[in-house]
Amino acid sequence: MSDEAFTSARLPGASAIHFRPVTVERRRIRVGLILVSLAFLGLFLVLPVVAVFVEALRGGLPAFTEAIFEPDAAAAIRLTLLVAAISVPCNLVFGVAAAWAIAKFDFKGKSLLNTLIDLPFSVSPVIAGLIYILMFGSQSLLGPWLKSEGIQVIFAVPGIVLATIFVTFPFVARELIPLMEEQGRGDEEAALSLGASGFQVFFRVTLPNVKWALLYGVLLCNARAMGEFGAVSVVSGHIRGLTNTMPLHVEILYNEYNFAAAFAVASLLALLALFTLVVKSVLEWRYAEEIAATRRH
Amino acid sequence: MNAINPIDAVESVALGAPIDVTIENVEKAFGDTPALHGVSLDVKAGELVALLGPSGSGKTTLLRILAGLDAPTAGRVLFGGDDALGLRVQDRNVGFVFQHYALFRHMTVYDNIAFGLTVRPRAERPPKAEIRKRVLHLLDLVQLSGLDKRYPSQLSGGQRQRVALARALAIEPRVLLLDEPFGALDAQVRKDLRRWLRELHDQTGHTTFFVTHDQEEALELADRVVVMSKGQIEQVGTPDEIYDAPASPFVFGFIGESSFLPVTVVDGAVQLDGTPLDLAALGAPSGAATLGFRPHDISIVEGDAPAIVGQIIAERRHGGARRLELEVGSARHRVEIDMAVDHTRQEGGLVAFRPHRWRLFPR
């Protein structure tokens, strides 16, 4: 059979032959998978978020702003910002130090440290709060001493900060460790051989190499620090205007059947989550090439 | 990629005088595993030395000890007669080119090369204009002019290699150390860079060590080759000495293709299974010995002249020749020889040959 006969024999049916890569599923399956995921996202993520905003604005914009600027709500917002402003930098320092130690050095107990970092992920936040009550509460060993010194940890801001740090400390370290392990020690060795001091190596080589992962870790850490409920609830004591963070304030308002105000404050937390997502996406889109470059060479 | 041209006689990179490097009885152990054992080596100023050996031979460990990235467990390293081990890696003033370059990926080519100058304490740091002049000159030297604003990820492997070299040269190193400098490059780029590095060395005159497992690369590029095995130096010599007078069966086998046969030396003559081979023993003492020869250094023997006779097991094309695999003697030792492609085979699959160049290693 000549080539010509071969092609002409195939040509009429050519439009019917549909080539697809072997790893791409049939159209029906693809559409089905996409629909299932969208339905799930819609039902469990989008719908509740929309509901939060709808409820928050049900009473109109004036009622919304009034609920937010009401003194107890404003105090809760300030406290939340304060707690985040203390706990995020603490975990930034801890996360970088832990990741640096685990990824770049060999030492005894390295895998134990690596496992311990995950502890807050596996421990219930309520227990995290109880730990601090057992440590610093009036029945604890430290309790009498703290009391005689006039230091209030539990049912006060220090307790809330401690509980928040505990719950959020894996976020930065977990983002950094895999990346730093992948990057190895070569860049640092090169910088040292070129005469850089340890300080210069860290700030001019190590840190820039992980800056995007670090920023992402900080964003996640911040979102969790502001949104933490369980651990903070245990140590806070729920004193309105004093030890109530935003999530606790939402709960109190809700329990008082003050739905409009509860949803107004809740919508701020939801906005924070959306803001975190948007910033992350924008960064990824804007610096895609640079981010890719820090991952591979 | 730009073609790599011969280096112009541009003004040479500013340098201190090249220095001698002396390594004395260096030992290194990682935990209980010895990596280097009693390594001593004298290198003259301006020499280009290859550290050649299989993986695990300790060559990279030795290079890292010279750089100060690893510390030996015992021994001394002298740079120009002064103790170098007391100096931190930052103060040792060595240019180290890493196997995978370790370029700073968030910096441009320009900033990479300038790094070693910009991290100097303010008092020793050259002015910005001076740094700029030097970086541009180095870019010119490694033939990457115009690529100063690129990032490492935008460069080819060969270009990255040259940026890494320029970055190492920027600090005016006393010693240049290269770890498998061409290991990650494809064959053609490798050959070009090899020639180019030799010319660069001739021009800049650094005392240079490079690590390689490629014997061809070592022989072509180096003034002297240091063959290493299992943490020890097997032989040090010029490429000619290493190739023509290997000191041990290991060096003989590592440096090129080789076949070995167990023989006996009797009164200055070589015997195989009690049969004289008519090969001079070249001063080897009487007794058991290993005969080494290269597959291409043999002649086929016709007629009854003394020869090694082997049974053909396999044959395949090997470049311009036909490579035969033979079983020799009662113990059926495997050897390889090359034969002309047009040579007609003898009947019965037997071949008689004699090496015309060989080495004897007493056992």
XYZ file of C-alpha atoms in Angstrom:
660
model
C 0.000 0.000 0.000
C 1.405 3.390 -0.939
C 1.701 6.248 1.509
C -0.978 8.137 -0.349
C -3.494 5.331 -0.090
C -2.681 5.029 3.591
C -3.320 8.706 4.395
C -6.425 8.998 2.269
C -7.798 5.910 3.944
C -7.349 7.580 7.308
C -8.337 11.116 6.435
C -12.131 10.808 6.325
C -12.189 9.410 9.831
C -9.517 11.786 11.117
C -11.944 14.116 12.839
C -13.370 11.179 14.750
C -9.963 10.200 16.108
C -9.461 12.048 19.313
C -5.976 11.920 20.742
C -5.580 12.599 24.407
C -2.535 12.132 26.611
C -2.718 8.881 28.541
C -2.794 10.641 31.904
C -5.773 12.825 30.948
C -9.096 11.225 31.834
C -12.195 11.079 29.670
C -14.183 14.256 29.376
C -17.066 12.891 31.445
C -14.755 11.969 34.315
C -12.918 15.296 34.176
C -16.147 17.286 34.306
C -17.432 15.045 37.077
C -14.304 15.535 39.209
C -14.371 19.286 38.746
C -18.080 19.451 39.643
C -17.587 17.374 42.779
C -14.746 19.610 43.991
C -16.646 22.784 43.177
C -19.761 21.527 44.946
C -17.729 20.707 48.030
C -15.929 24.047 48.004
C -19.184 25.869 47.492
C -21.066 24.034 50.189
C -18.419 23.982 52.871
C -16.278 27.054 52.167
C -17.872 29.679 49.954
C -21.408 29.429 51.316
C -20.425 29.875 54.989
C -18.138 32.808 54.178
C -20.868 34.454 52.144
C -23.317 33.760 54.980
C -20.996 35.512 57.431
C -20.954 38.673 55.336
C -24.678 38.551 54.598
C -25.536 38.202 58.285
C -23.012 40.876 59.239
C -24.576 43.391 56.890
C -28.190 42.379 57.468
C -28.785 45.356 59.749
C -27.193 47.709 57.243
C -23.780 49.403 57.260
C -24.421 51.691 60.288
C -25.276 48.732 62.501
C -22.152 46.956 61.198
C -19.778 49.802 62.032
C -21.468 50.341 65.380
C -20.919 46.701 66.295
C -17.254 46.941 65.379
C -16.526 50.233 67.127
C -18.466 49.311 70.238
C -15.862 49.554 73.095
C -15.728 45.840 73.975
C -15.398 44.843 70.303
C -12.714 47.461 69.731
C -10.872 46.166 72.806
C -11.082 42.614 71.443
C -9.673 43.756 68.111
C -6.825 45.609 69.816
C -6.021 42.599 71.987
C -6.015 40.284 68.978
C -3.639 42.590 67.123
C -1.407 42.838 70.194
C -1.280 39.066 70.666
C -0.422 38.567 66.987
C 2.170 41.336 67.133
C 3.952 39.518 69.968
C 3.505 35.881 69.022
C 4.265 36.146 65.282
C 7.734 37.724 65.728
C 8.494 35.185 68.474
C 7.614 32.324 66.153
C 9.478 33.973 63.289
C 12.665 33.916 65.350
C 11.975 30.437 66.700
C 11.001 29.064 63.262
C 14.095 30.420 61.521
C 16.361 29.206 64.322
C 14.823 25.719 64.369
C 14.820 25.384 60.587
C 18.404 26.629 60.402
C 19.514 24.141 63.055
C 17.638 21.184 61.589
C 18.446 21.815 57.943
C 22.071 22.892 58.164
C 23.587 21.079 61.142
C 23.850 17.566 62.482
C 23.382 17.226 66.209
C 22.090 14.746 68.748
C 18.329 14.915 69.223
C 17.769 16.497 65.820
C 14.940 14.147 64.880
C 13.389 14.612 68.325
C 13.340 18.380 67.806
C 11.889 17.842 64.341
C 9.087 15.747 65.831
C 8.433 18.105 68.729
C 7.857 20.997 66.342
C 4.767 19.159 65.110
C 3.383 18.700 68.621
C 0.997 21.684 68.503
C -0.523 20.223 65.319
C -1.301 16.953 67.048
C -2.327 18.248 70.462
C -5.846 19.567 70.949
C -5.771 23.354 71.529
C -7.819 22.872 74.701
C -5.018 20.809 76.161
C -2.528 23.460 75.086
C -4.507 25.930 77.178
C -4.782 23.562 80.145
C -1.008 23.062 80.152
C -0.559 26.742 80.932
C -3.214 26.675 83.653
C -1.385 23.739 85.244
C 1.921 25.588 84.966
C 0.937 29.104 85.962
C -2.513 28.781 87.601
C -3.093 29.440 91.307
C -3.011 25.673 92.071
C 0.313 25.184 90.290
C 3.828 25.061 91.734
C 4.610 28.476 90.318
C 1.226 29.877 91.343
C 2.019 31.178 94.859
C 5.304 32.717 93.756
C 3.661 34.465 90.786
C 0.949 35.730 93.078
C 3.431 37.088 95.630
C 5.292 38.875 92.848
C 2.026 40.259 91.534
C 2.449 38.620 88.121
C -0.817 37.596 86.503
C -0.313 35.014 83.718
C -3.548 33.099 83.573
C -6.737 35.015 82.752
C -4.524 37.818 81.474
C -2.668 38.872 78.349
C 0.580 36.894 79.069
C -1.379 33.630 79.207
C -3.144 34.415 75.943
C 0.180 35.210 74.262
C 1.787 32.004 75.590
C -1.122 29.848 74.407
C -1.080 31.532 71.003
C 2.671 31.036 70.600
C 2.275 27.376 71.480
C -0.463 26.792 68.938
C 1.245 28.698 66.100
C 4.872 27.758 66.495
C 5.068 25.053 63.805
C 3.944 27.292 60.934
C 7.170 29.137 60.105
C 9.485 26.208 60.862
C 7.394 23.769 58.791
C 7.524 26.061 55.756
C 11.279 26.564 56.006
C 12.667 23.136 56.914
C 11.926 21.270 53.659
C 13.167 24.156 51.525
C 16.342 24.667 53.533
C 17.056 20.945 53.545
C 16.633 20.844 49.788
C 18.952 23.811 49.293
C 21.705 22.220 51.385
C 24.820 23.917 52.687
C 26.586 24.636 49.394
C 25.639 28.310 49.163
C 26.728 28.954 52.726
C 30.045 27.216 52.163
C 30.598 29.257 49.013
C 29.876 32.502 50.869
C 32.258 31.532 53.685
C 35.038 30.674 51.255
C 34.563 34.123 49.700
C 35.282 35.681 53.078
C 31.791 36.424 54.407
C 31.229 36.400 58.174
C 28.550 34.173 59.703
C 26.327 37.219 60.076
C 26.764 38.177 56.420
C 26.154 34.593 55.288
C 22.848 34.532 57.134
C 21.518 37.888 56.012
C 22.889 37.920 52.468
C 22.619 34.268 51.450
C 20.533 32.058 53.745
C 17.660 34.443 54.421
C 17.184 35.683 50.816
C 17.163 32.043 49.681
C 14.098 31.310 51.821
C 12.369 34.688 51.900
C 9.226 33.609 50.035
C 8.698 30.517 52.148
C 9.351 32.640 55.222
C 6.789 35.235 54.194
C 4.234 32.541 53.500
C 4.915 30.908 56.858
C 4.496 34.259 58.612
C 1.188 34.883 56.834
C -0.170 31.500 57.901
C 1.170 31.965 61.411
C -0.486 35.366 61.640
C -3.840 34.103 60.380
C -3.806 31.318 62.933
C -2.621 33.594 65.753
C -5.547 35.951 65.171
C -8.087 33.187 64.707
C -7.058 30.816 67.533
C -10.010 29.945 69.755
C -9.580 26.790 71.842
C -6.303 27.343 73.687
C -6.964 31.035 74.191
C -10.474 30.303 75.453
C -9.077 28.164 78.284
C -6.543 30.719 79.558
C -8.453 33.913 78.820
C -11.147 34.011 81.485
C -13.449 35.850 79.044
C -13.282 39.224 80.746
C -15.055 41.602 78.401
C -12.950 44.493 77.260
C -9.871 42.996 78.940
C -9.049 39.410 77.973
C -11.402 38.765 75.086
C -9.832 38.253 71.682
C -11.895 38.537 68.515
C -12.861 34.842 68.256
C -13.873 34.817 71.959
C -15.824 38.010 71.541
C -17.690 36.499 68.593
C -18.701 33.568 70.747
C -19.906 35.740 73.605
C -21.977 37.932 71.315
C -23.419 34.862 69.665
C -24.337 33.285 73.009
C -26.128 36.529 73.872
C -28.209 36.190 70.707
C -26.599 39.359 69.393
C -26.232 37.790 65.957
C -25.662 40.950 63.942
C -22.746 42.046 66.133
C -21.349 38.491 66.290
C -21.323 38.227 62.513
C -19.901 41.727 62.112
C -16.836 40.840 64.184
C -16.682 37.400 62.556
C -16.635 39.051 59.143
C -13.422 40.847 60.115
C -11.808 37.475 60.840
C -13.115 36.164 57.534
C -11.658 39.216 55.788
C -8.310 38.455 57.393
C -8.412 34.955 55.936
C -9.311 36.272 52.499
C -6.597 38.912 52.747
C -4.004 36.234 53.605
C -5.059 34.175 50.603
C -5.004 37.160 48.250
C -1.583 38.341 49.412
C -0.220 34.833 48.990
C -1.657 34.501 45.475
C -0.455 37.940 44.435
C 3.046 37.189 45.707
C 3.095 33.875 43.916
C 1.930 35.455 40.699
C 4.115 38.534 40.904
C 7.307 36.717 41.850
C 6.622 33.369 40.188
C 9.961 33.360 38.407
C 11.956 34.306 41.448
C 10.153 31.785 43.633
C 10.814 29.089 41.080
C 14.463 30.126 40.973
C 14.886 29.683 44.709
C 13.514 26.162 44.489
C 15.550 24.830 41.631
C 18.708 26.241 40.184
C 26.030 29.200 24.435
C 28.856 31.426 23.289
C 31.703 29.610 21.658
C 34.719 29.605 23.921
C 37.538 31.417 22.252
C 41.187 31.431 23.188
C 41.844 34.006 25.869
C 43.099 37.369 24.685
C 46.239 38.644 26.281
C 44.217 41.073 28.407
C 45.768 42.471 31.541
C 46.069 39.617 33.956
C 43.925 39.410 37.095
C 45.717 41.244 39.856
C 47.381 38.633 42.007
C 49.804 38.124 44.776
C 52.677 35.871 43.808
C 51.505 32.244 43.579
C 52.429 30.189 46.626
C 53.696 26.695 47.392
C 51.291 24.323 49.099
C 52.588 21.574 51.370
C 50.430 18.788 52.761
C 52.035 16.703 55.522
C 50.634 13.421 56.838
C 47.048 14.562 56.708
C 44.558 12.180 58.310
C 40.796 12.504 58.261
C 38.159 10.260 59.748
C 34.392 10.715 59.700
C 33.365 8.937 62.876
C 35.085 5.578 62.566
C 35.381 5.690 58.783
C 38.813 6.835 57.645
C 38.602 9.154 54.647
C 42.253 10.133 54.350
C 45.241 8.221 55.604
C 48.746 9.718 55.791
C 48.467 11.982 52.762
C 51.571 14.046 51.976
C 52.081 16.196 48.914
C 54.320 19.071 47.831
C 52.944 21.428 45.227
C 55.030 24.177 43.706
C 53.752 27.702 43.182
C 51.682 28.015 40.028
C 51.264 24.280 39.473
C 48.014 22.841 38.127
C 47.419 19.615 40.014
C 44.715 17.024 39.407
C 43.409 14.929 42.301
C 42.255 11.824 40.468
C 40.473 8.828 41.884
C 37.235 6.871 42.048
C 34.429 8.058 44.304
C 35.264 7.450 47.941
C 38.995 7.833 47.340
C 39.161 10.943 49.533
C 40.000 13.446 46.808
C 37.124 15.817 47.575
C 37.812 15.525 51.308
C 41.413 16.596 50.687
C 40.215 19.563 48.616
C 37.789 20.625 51.351
C 40.559 20.394 53.943
C 42.723 22.694 51.811
C 39.802 25.140 51.628
C 39.108 24.995 55.353
C 35.610 23.575 54.868
C 36.710 20.423 56.695
C 39.384 20.014 59.333
C 41.841 17.087 59.303
C 42.093 14.866 62.372
C 45.893 15.053 62.137
C 48.621 16.472 59.936
C 49.710 19.853 58.628
C 48.849 22.062 55.658
C 51.221 24.878 54.743
C 50.432 27.748 52.373
C 53.690 29.389 51.294
C 55.458 27.895 54.308
C 52.895 29.189 56.837
C 50.415 27.051 58.729
C 47.026 27.205 57.008
C 44.998 24.999 59.346
C 44.936 27.719 62.011
C 43.098 29.995 59.587
C 39.311 30.003 59.310
C 37.858 29.367 55.884
C 37.122 33.096 55.560
C 40.742 34.029 56.212
C 42.360 31.356 54.120
C 41.891 33.271 50.891
C 41.172 30.336 48.635
C 38.968 30.356 45.572
C 36.648 27.356 45.723
C 34.549 26.337 42.751
C 31.843 23.908 43.804
C 30.731 20.914 41.812
C 27.233 22.331 41.410
C 28.578 25.897 41.383
C 26.562 27.058 44.445
C 25.831 30.377 42.763
C 23.649 32.707 44.827
C 20.358 32.290 42.992
C 18.770 35.514 44.191
C 21.688 37.605 42.951
C 22.594 38.674 39.437
C 25.776 37.460 37.812
C 27.329 40.830 38.665
C 26.411 40.584 42.363
C 27.604 36.994 42.510
C 31.047 37.915 41.243
C 31.221 41.050 43.400
C 30.125 39.175 46.568
C 33.590 38.348 47.862
C 34.597 42.008 47.569
C 31.427 43.527 49.012
C 31.534 41.399 52.185
C 34.975 42.705 53.129
C 35.225 44.964 56.170
C 34.806 48.597 55.210
C 38.497 49.370 55.648
C 39.567 46.667 53.173
C 36.670 47.010 50.760
C 37.602 48.511 47.396
C 35.526 51.531 46.309
C 32.397 50.788 44.245
C 33.982 51.942 41.005
C 36.964 49.693 41.614
C 34.679 46.697 42.329
C 32.753 47.415 39.160
C 35.925 47.604 37.109
C 37.155 44.334 38.525
C 33.859 42.477 38.025
C 33.556 43.634 34.428
C 37.145 42.628 33.806
C 36.485 39.165 35.247
C 33.325 38.839 33.153
C 35.461 39.631 30.156
C 38.047 37.079 31.268
C 35.440 34.308 31.515
C 33.839 35.548 28.284
C 30.462 36.442 29.707
C 30.509 40.168 28.993
C 26.988 41.542 28.761
C 25.433 38.860 30.961
C 26.027 40.748 34.212
C 22.319 41.420 34.812
C 21.195 37.830 34.326
C 20.249 35.502 37.167
C 21.931 32.090 37.493
C 18.707 30.329 36.486
C 18.900 32.111 33.138
C 22.324 30.691 32.299
C 23.461 27.420 30.727
C 25.567 24.972 32.722
C 28.808 26.059 31.085
C 28.035 29.715 31.727
C 27.272 29.048 35.405
C 30.556 27.204 35.690
C 32.400 30.257 34.409
C 30.488 32.629 36.701
C 31.492 30.408 39.631
C 35.103 30.620 38.497
C 34.964 34.397 38.094
C 33.419 34.707 41.565
C 36.249 32.634 43.039
C 38.912 34.654 41.178
C 37.436 37.978 42.326
C 38.878 37.649 45.825
C 42.398 37.310 44.408
C 42.836 33.862 45.943
C 46.229 32.466 46.837
C 45.079 28.986 45.833
C 42.330 27.944 43.435
C 40.374 24.780 44.246
C 37.943 23.204 41.797
C 35.658 20.312 42.780
C 34.751 18.234 39.714
C 34.708 21.425 37.658
C 33.249 19.813 34.558
C 31.262 17.016 36.179
C 27.813 18.414 35.437
C 28.421 19.451 31.827
C 27.849 17.601 28.589
C 30.754 16.192 26.628
C 31.342 18.958 24.070
C 31.112 21.845 26.556
C 33.440 19.887 28.803
C 36.132 19.672 26.158
C 35.917 23.382 25.337
C 36.027 24.414 28.967
C 38.930 22.105 29.670
C 41.114 23.779 27.068
C 39.902 27.179 28.190
C 40.705 26.484 31.843
C 44.228 25.413 30.907
C 44.741 28.689 29.047
C 43.238 30.660 31.906
C 45.620 28.976 34.325
C 48.607 29.675 32.135
C 47.547 33.296 32.106
C 46.697 33.850 35.775
C 49.229 31.436 37.276
C 47.328 30.367 40.393
C 48.429 27.328 42.308
C 45.436 25.202 41.343
C 43.997 21.888 42.533
C 41.130 20.237 40.740
C 39.285 17.075 41.648
C 38.168 14.697 38.939
C 37.306 11.059 38.419
C 37.941 11.383 34.676
C 41.468 10.222 33.911
C 41.405 11.755 30.445
C 40.606 15.138 31.929
C 43.368 14.813 34.518
C 46.000 13.748 32.006
C 45.105 16.444 29.505
C 44.818 19.360 31.898
C 47.230 18.883 34.778
C 50.927 19.582 35.226
C 50.939 16.793 37.771
C 48.399 14.101 38.571
C 47.801 12.741 42.067
C 46.125 9.344 41.841
C 44.199 8.502 44.995
C 42.529 5.343 46.222
C 40.912 4.510 49.545
C 42.132 7.668 51.227
C 45.740 7.262 50.177
C 47.927 8.611 47.417
C 48.829 5.816 45.015
C 51.116 7.835 42.790
C 52.119 11.402 42.006
C 53.616 12.268 38.651
C 53.385 14.080 35.366
C 50.731 12.757 32.986
C 53.491 10.943 31.047
C 54.878 9.291 34.179
C 51.431 8.261 35.332
C 50.448 6.811 31.999
C 53.744 5.210 30.991
C 55.070 4.129 34.390
C 52.091 3.431 36.663
C 53.339 2.457 40.111
C 50.639 -0.075 40.944
C 48.034 -2.260 39.258
C 45.416 0.166 40.614
C 46.952 3.150 38.826
C 47.494 1.082 35.687
C 43.848 -0.004 35.738
C 42.427 3.371 36.619
C 44.348 5.448 34.136
C 43.270 3.605 31.011
C 41.829 0.384 29.668
C 43.768 -2.553 30.926
C 44.038 -6.321 31.196
C 45.867 -8.288 33.862
C 47.342 -11.802 33.929
C 49.034 -13.601 36.816
C 52.534 -14.636 35.669
C 55.810 -15.857 37.114
C 59.168 -14.137 36.680
C 62.024 -16.638 36.309
C 65.585 -15.345 35.797
C 64.440 -12.092 34.212
C 61.930 -13.694 31.853
C 58.159 -13.848 32.117
C 56.349 -17.179 32.160
C 52.643 -17.902 31.932
C 51.587 -21.337 33.214
C 55.260 -22.368 32.935
C 55.568 -21.314 29.279
C 58.064 -18.510 28.488
C 56.423 -15.518 26.792
C 59.647 -13.928 25.539
C 58.869 -10.750 27.489
C 61.686 -9.034 29.401
C 60.960 -8.775 33.112
C 62.090 -5.110 33.181
C 63.971 -5.521 36.437
C 61.125 -7.242 38.291
C 62.362 -9.683 40.967
C 61.876 -13.417 40.448
C 58.608 -14.823 41.733
C 54.901 -14.308 41.270
C 53.877 -11.105 39.464
C 50.967 -9.464 37.706
C 51.374 -8.661 34.027
C 49.425 -5.624 32.907
C 48.914 -4.416 29.347
C 46.513 -2.222 27.420
C 44.183 -3.788 24.847
C 45.619 -1.682 22.027
C 49.292 -2.336 22.953
C 49.391 -5.876 21.570
C 50.446 -7.620 18.377
C 48.815 -10.689 16.917
C 51.351 -13.530 16.660
C 51.337 -15.866 13.665
C 53.192 -19.176 13.615
C 55.047 -20.757 16.518
C 56.619 -17.732 18.189
C 56.043 -17.527 21.983
C 52.644 -15.943 22.654
C 49.675 -15.742 24.954
C 46.889 -17.875 23.502
C 43.272 -17.198 24.317
C 39.848 -18.494 23.439
C 37.495 -15.841 22.047
C 34.464 -15.387 24.322
C 32.957 -12.267 22.834
C 33.783 -9.592 20.329
C 32.438 -6.151 19.652
C 33.227 -3.027 17.737
C 35.367 -0.566 19.668
C 36.117 2.660 17.824
C 38.464 1.919 14.956
C 39.254 -1.604 16.160
C 37.604 -4.881 17.048
C 37.664 -5.610 20.776
C 38.021 -9.288 21.670
C 37.344 -10.775 25.054
C 39.536 -13.814 25.651
C 39.923 -16.586 28.169
C 43.589 -17.368 28.752
C 45.282 -20.382 30.307
C 43.983 -23.189 32.448
C 42.519 -20.765 35.018
C 40.569 -19.024 32.225
C 41.611 -15.479 33.028
C 39.611 -12.893 31.126
C 41.592 -10.344 29.115
C 40.687 -7.887 26.388
C 42.666 -7.128 23.245
C 42.106 -4.963 20.190
C 42.492 -6.355 16.708
C 42.343 -4.708 13.288
C 38.794 -4.765 11.949
C 39.867 -6.433 8.700
C 41.948 -9.110 10.436
C 40.751 -12.602 9.587
C 40.204 -14.772 12.589
C 42.121 -17.962 13.176
C 40.280 -21.214 13.166
C 38.834 -22.658 16.365
C 38.312 -19.210 17.880
C 41.864 -19.112 19.226
C 44.000 -15.993 19.124
C 47.729 -15.750 19.851
C 49.118 -12.358 20.823
C 51.924 -10.637 22.635
C 51.857 -7.230 24.335
C 54.472 -4.892 22.889
C 54.203 -2.592 25.912
C 53.574 -4.008 29.349
C 54.103 -3.505 33.085
C 55.029 -6.070 35.715
C 53.865 -5.658 39.300
C 55.445 -8.072 41.823
C 52.827 -9.796 43.956
